[in-house]
Coordinates of C-alpha atoms (C1' of nucleotides) in Angstrom, one line a residue:
Chain F
X1 CA -6.9 -9.2 -13.0
X2 CA -7.5 -11.9 -10.4
X3 CA -9.1 -11.6 -7.0
X4 CA -5.8 -11.2 -5.2
X5 CA -4.8 -8.2 -7.3
X6 CA -8.2 -6.6 -6.8
X7 CA -7.8 -7.1 -3.0
X8 CA -4.2 -5.9 -3.0
X9 CA -5.3 -2.8 -4.9
X10 CA -7.9 -2.0 -2.3
X11 CA -5.4 -2.6 0.6
X12 CA -2.8 -0.4 -1.1
X13 CA -5.3 2.4 -1.3
X14 CA -6.0 2.1 2.4
X15 CA -2.2 1.9 3.0
X16 CA -1.5 5.6 2.6
X17 CA -2.0 7.7 5.8
X18 CA -3.5 10.6 3.9
X19 CA -5.9 8.4 2.0
X20 CA -6.7 6.4 5.2
X21 CA -7.6 9.7 7.0
X22 CA -9.8 10.6 4.1
X23 CA -11.6 7.3 4.3
X24 CA -12.0 7.6 8.0
X25 CA -13.3 11.1 7.6
X26 CA -16.2 9.9 5.5
X27 CA -16.8 6.6 7.2
X28 CA -20.1 7.4 8.9
X29 CA -21.5 10.3 7.1
X30 CA -21.1 11.9 3.7
X31 CA -18.6 14.8 3.8
X32 CA -17.8 17.5 1.2
X33 CA -14.4 17.7 -0.3
X34 CA -13.7 20.9 1.5
X35 CA -14.7 19.4 4.9
X36 CA -12.5 16.3 4.3
X37 CA -9.6 18.6 3.4
X38 CA -10.2 20.5 6.6
X39 CA -10.6 17.4 8.7
X40 CA -7.5 15.7 7.4
X41 CA -5.3 18.8 7.1
X42 CA -4.5 17.9 3.5
X43 CA -4.7 20.4 0.6
X44 CA -7.9 20.5 -1.5
X45 CA -6.0 19.4 -4.5
X46 CA -4.4 16.4 -2.8
X47 CA -7.8 15.3 -1.4
X48 CA -9.3 15.5 -4.8
X49 CA -6.6 13.4 -6.3
X50 CA -7.0 10.7 -3.7
X51 CA -10.7 10.7 -3.9
X52 CA -10.5 10.0 -7.5
X53 CA -8.5 6.8 -6.8
X54 CA -10.8 5.8 -4.0
X55 CA -13.8 6.4 -6.2
X56 CA -12.3 4.4 -9.1
X57 CA -11.9 1.5 -6.8
X58 CA -15.4 1.9 -5.4
X59 CA -14.2 2.4 -1.9
X60 CA -16.1 5.7 -1.7
X61 CA -19.1 7.1 -3.6
X62 CA -19.6 10.7 -4.4
X63 CA -22.8 12.6 -5.1
X64 CA -23.0 16.2 -6.3
X65 CA -25.2 18.6 -4.3
X66 CA -25.2 22.1 -5.8
X67 CA -21.6 23.2 -5.8
X68 CA -20.3 20.7 -3.3
X69 CA -19.6 17.0 -3.8
X70 CA -20.2 14.7 -0.8
X71 CA -18.3 11.5 -0.5
X72 CA -19.0 8.5 1.8
X73 CA -17.5 5.1 2.4
X74 CA -18.9 2.8 -0.2
X75 CA -20.4 -0.1 1.8
X76 CA -20.3 -2.1 5.0
X77 CA -17.5 -4.3 3.9
X78 CA -15.2 -1.3 3.7
X79 CA -16.4 0.0 7.0
X80 CA -15.9 -3.4 8.6
X81 CA -12.4 -3.8 7.3
X82 CA -11.4 -0.4 8.6
X83 CA -13.0 -0.9 12.0
X84 CA -11.5 -4.4 12.3
X85 CA -8.0 -3.3 11.7
X86 CA -8.5 -0.3 13.9
X87 CA -9.1 -2.7 16.7
X88 CA -6.0 -4.7 15.7
X89 CA -3.9 -1.5 15.7
X90 CA -5.3 -0.5 19.1
X91 CA -4.3 -3.9 20.5
X92 CA -0.8 -3.6 19.0
X93 CA -0.3 -0.3 20.7
X94 CA -1.4 -1.7 24.0
X95 CA 0.9 -4.7 23.9
X96 CA 4.0 -2.9 22.8
Chain Q
X1 CA 3.4 7.3 15.4
X2 CA -0.3 7.6 15.8
X3 CA -2.9 4.9 15.2
X4 CA -3.7 6.0 11.7
X5 CA -0.1 5.5 10.6
X6 CA 0.0 2.1 12.3
X7 CA -3.1 1.1 10.4
X8 CA -1.8 2.5 7.2
X9 CA 1.4 0.6 7.6
X10 CA -0.5 -2.7 7.9
X11 CA -2.7 -2.0 5.0
X12 CA 0.2 -1.0 2.9
X13 CA 1.8 -4.4 3.7
X14 CA -1.3 -6.2 2.6
X15 CA -1.4 -4.0 -0.5
X16 CA 1.3 -5.7 -2.5
X17 CA 0.1 -8.7 -4.5
X18 CA 3.1 -10.8 -3.7
X19 CA 2.9 -10.1 0.0
X20 CA -0.9 -10.7 0.0
X21 CA -0.3 -14.1 -1.6
X22 CA 2.2 -14.8 1.1
X23 CA -0.2 -13.9 3.8
X24 CA -3.0 -15.9 2.3
X25 CA -0.7 -18.9 1.9
X26 CA -0.2 -19.0 5.7
X27 CA -3.6 -17.9 6.7
X28 CA -4.9 -21.2 8.1
X29 CA -1.8 -23.2 8.9
X30 CA 1.9 -22.5 9.4
X31 CA 3.9 -22.9 6.3
X32 CA 7.7 -23.1 5.7
X33 CA 9.4 -20.4 3.7
X34 CA 10.0 -22.9 0.9
X35 CA 6.4 -24.0 0.8
X36 CA 5.3 -20.4 0.7
X37 CA 7.7 -19.7 -2.1
X38 CA 6.4 -22.7 -4.0
X39 CA 2.8 -21.8 -3.4
X40 CA 3.1 -18.2 -4.5
X41 CA 5.6 -18.6 -7.3
X42 CA 7.9 -16.1 -5.8
X43 CA 11.6 -16.6 -5.3
X44 CA 12.9 -17.8 -1.9
X45 CA 14.8 -14.5 -1.5
X46 CA 11.8 -12.4 -2.2
X47 CA 9.6 -14.3 0.1
X48 CA 12.1 -14.0 2.9
X49 CA 12.4 -10.2 2.3
X50 CA 8.6 -9.9 2.5
X51 CA 8.3 -12.1 5.5
X52 CA 10.7 -9.9 7.4
X53 CA 8.4 -6.9 6.8
X54 CA 5.3 -8.9 7.8
X55 CA 7.0 -10.2 10.9
X56 CA 8.2 -6.7 11.9
X57 CA 4.6 -5.5 11.7
X58 CA 3.4 -8.6 13.6
X59 CA 1.1 -9.7 10.8
X60 CA 2.8 -13.1 10.8
X61 CA 4.7 -15.0 13.4
X62 CA 7.5 -17.4 12.6
X63 CA 8.8 -20.4 14.6
X64 CA 11.9 -22.3 13.8
X65 CA 11.6 -26.1 13.6
X66 CA 14.9 -27.7 12.8
X67 CA 16.1 -26.2 9.5
X68 CA 12.8 -24.8 8.5
X69 CA 10.9 -21.8 9.7
X70 CA 7.2 -21.9 9.8
X71 CA 5.1 -18.7 9.4
X72 CA 1.5 -18.2 10.1
X73 CA -0.9 -15.3 10.2
X74 CA -0.6 -13.5 13.5
X75 CA -4.1 -13.5 14.9
X76 CA -7.8 -13.5 14.2
X77 CA -7.9 -9.7 13.4
X78 CA -5.6 -10.2 10.5
X79 CA -7.6 -13.3 9.3
X80 CA -10.9 -11.4 9.6
X81 CA -9.6 -8.4 7.7
X82 CA -8.4 -10.6 4.9
X83 CA -11.5 -12.6 4.7
X84 CA -13.7 -9.5 4.9
X85 CA -12.0 -7.8 2.0
X86 CA -12.0 -11.1 0.0
X87 CA -15.8 -11.0 0.2
X88 CA -15.8 -7.4 -0.9
X89 CA -13.5 -8.2 -3.9
X90 CA -15.7 -11.1 -4.8
X91 CA -18.8 -8.9 -4.8
X92 CA -17.0 -6.2 -6.9
X93 CA -16.2 -8.8 -9.5
X94 CA -19.7 -10.0 -9.6
X95 CA -21.2 -6.5 -10.0
X96 CA -18.9 -5.3 -12.8
Chain D
dC1 C1' 34.5 -30.7 11.0
dC2 C1' 32.5 -30.7 6.3
dA3 C1' 28.9 -30.8 3.2
dA4 C1' 24.0 -29.9 2.3
dC5 C1' 20.1 -27.6 3.1
dA6 C1' 16.9 -23.8 4.5
dT7 C1' 16.5 -19.2 5.4
dA8 C1' 18.3 -14.4 5.9
dT9 C1' 20.6 -10.3 4.4
dG10 C1' 22.8 -6.5 1.5
dA11 C1' 23.5 -3.7 -2.5
dA12 C1' 21.7 -1.9 -6.6
dC13 C1' 18.3 -0.7 -9.9
dA14 C1' 13.9 0.2 -12.5
dG15 C1' 9.5 1.6 -11.9
dA16 C1' 5.7 3.2 -9.1
dT17 C1' 3.7 6.7 -5.9
dG18 C1' 2.5 10.9 -3.1
dT19 C1' 2.8 15.7 -3.3
dT20 C1' 2.8 20.5 -5.1
dC21 C1' 1.7 24.1 -8.2
dA22 C1' -0.8 25.9 -11.7
dT23 C1' -4.8 25.7 -14.3
dG24 C1' -9.4 24.1 -16.0
dC25 C1' -14.3 23.0 -15.3
dT26 C1' -19.1 23.3 -13.3
dA27 C1' -22.6 25.4 -10.7
dT28 C1' -24.3 29.4 -8.3
dT29 C1' -25.2 34.4 -7.1
dC30 C1' -25.5 39.2 -8.1
Chain S
dG1 C1' -23.2 37.1 -18.1
dA2 C1' -19.3 38.2 -15.1
dA3 C1' -17.5 36.9 -10.8
dT4 C1' -17.0 33.6 -7.4
dA5 C1' -17.0 29.2 -4.9
dG6 C1' -16.0 24.3 -5.0
dC7 C1' -14.0 20.7 -7.1
dA8 C1' -11.1 18.2 -10.8
dT9 C1' -7.1 17.6 -13.6
dG10 C1' -2.3 17.7 -15.6
dA11 C1' 2.6 18.0 -15.4
dA12 C1' 6.8 17.5 -12.9
dC13 C1' 9.6 16.0 -9.3
dA14 C1' 11.7 13.7 -5.3
dT15 C1' 11.1 9.7 -2.8
dC16 C1' 9.8 5.2 -1.8
dT17 C1' 9.3 0.2 -3.0
dG18 C1' 9.6 -4.4 -5.1
dT19 C1' 12.6 -7.3 -7.3
dT20 C1' 17.0 -9.6 -8.5
dC21 C1' 21.5 -11.3 -7.8
dA22 C1' 25.0 -12.5 -4.9
dT23 C1' 26.4 -13.9 -0.5
dA24 C1' 26.0 -14.7 4.5
dT25 C1' 24.0 -17.1 8.5
dG26 C1' 22.4 -20.9 10.9
dT27 C1' 21.1 -26.0 11.2
dT28 C1' 21.4 -30.9 10.5
dG29 C1' 23.5 -35.4 9.0
dG30 C1' 27.7 -38.1 7.9

DNA sequence: CCAACATATGAACAGATGTTCATGCTATTC
DNA sequence: GAATAGCATGAACATCTGTTCATATGTTGG
């Protein structure tokens, strides 16, 4: 798999609204699965499914703490990409 | 449509390998549809279909010049996002 | 105007993707 | 150690998406 496909894979993961909300929910601080489900309004099962994909692509990292598992955005690249396109989206809204 | 869905829409567009190659092909300088097709190895028809989506989302801008139409990445946000995740992908490869 | 060239569009199809429902697994508390 | 809380997993399904093939649209040169 070449770089382009790796990149595309990451973008595709961020390209689903539910998954994007999950990512944004744990952008700044680790959040438990339950908290993410509550924050995003998605079912626990769905959140878990998505987290698995995000974890497999190393976009988030999860650590177990007693019964709960806390997930957080993997690194600064991910955070930067999200913040960057957030600005772009904001500008799009303003100009249309 | 809220910001998250706008963002997700853009990410989804970048999340297809063919479309990502098209975007990368016209990242730095405007390229004709034919040139993009040649550079990416995709058919003219397919490239045109994808360019329509990218144009609709304002990720690229196209200007007609005689018989050809030249497309280029819309702005610096788009370029930054792509370059940023390229670095991320490169690091991923190195560390696995 | 006609022929050619470059790009755009439409229909149709196979394969991928997000979601739900039900169930399994791990860790804790009593 | 049974019961419960929190999370993960599997199957199944409807929908969406990328691609191809054929054809239309627009543009330039003779």
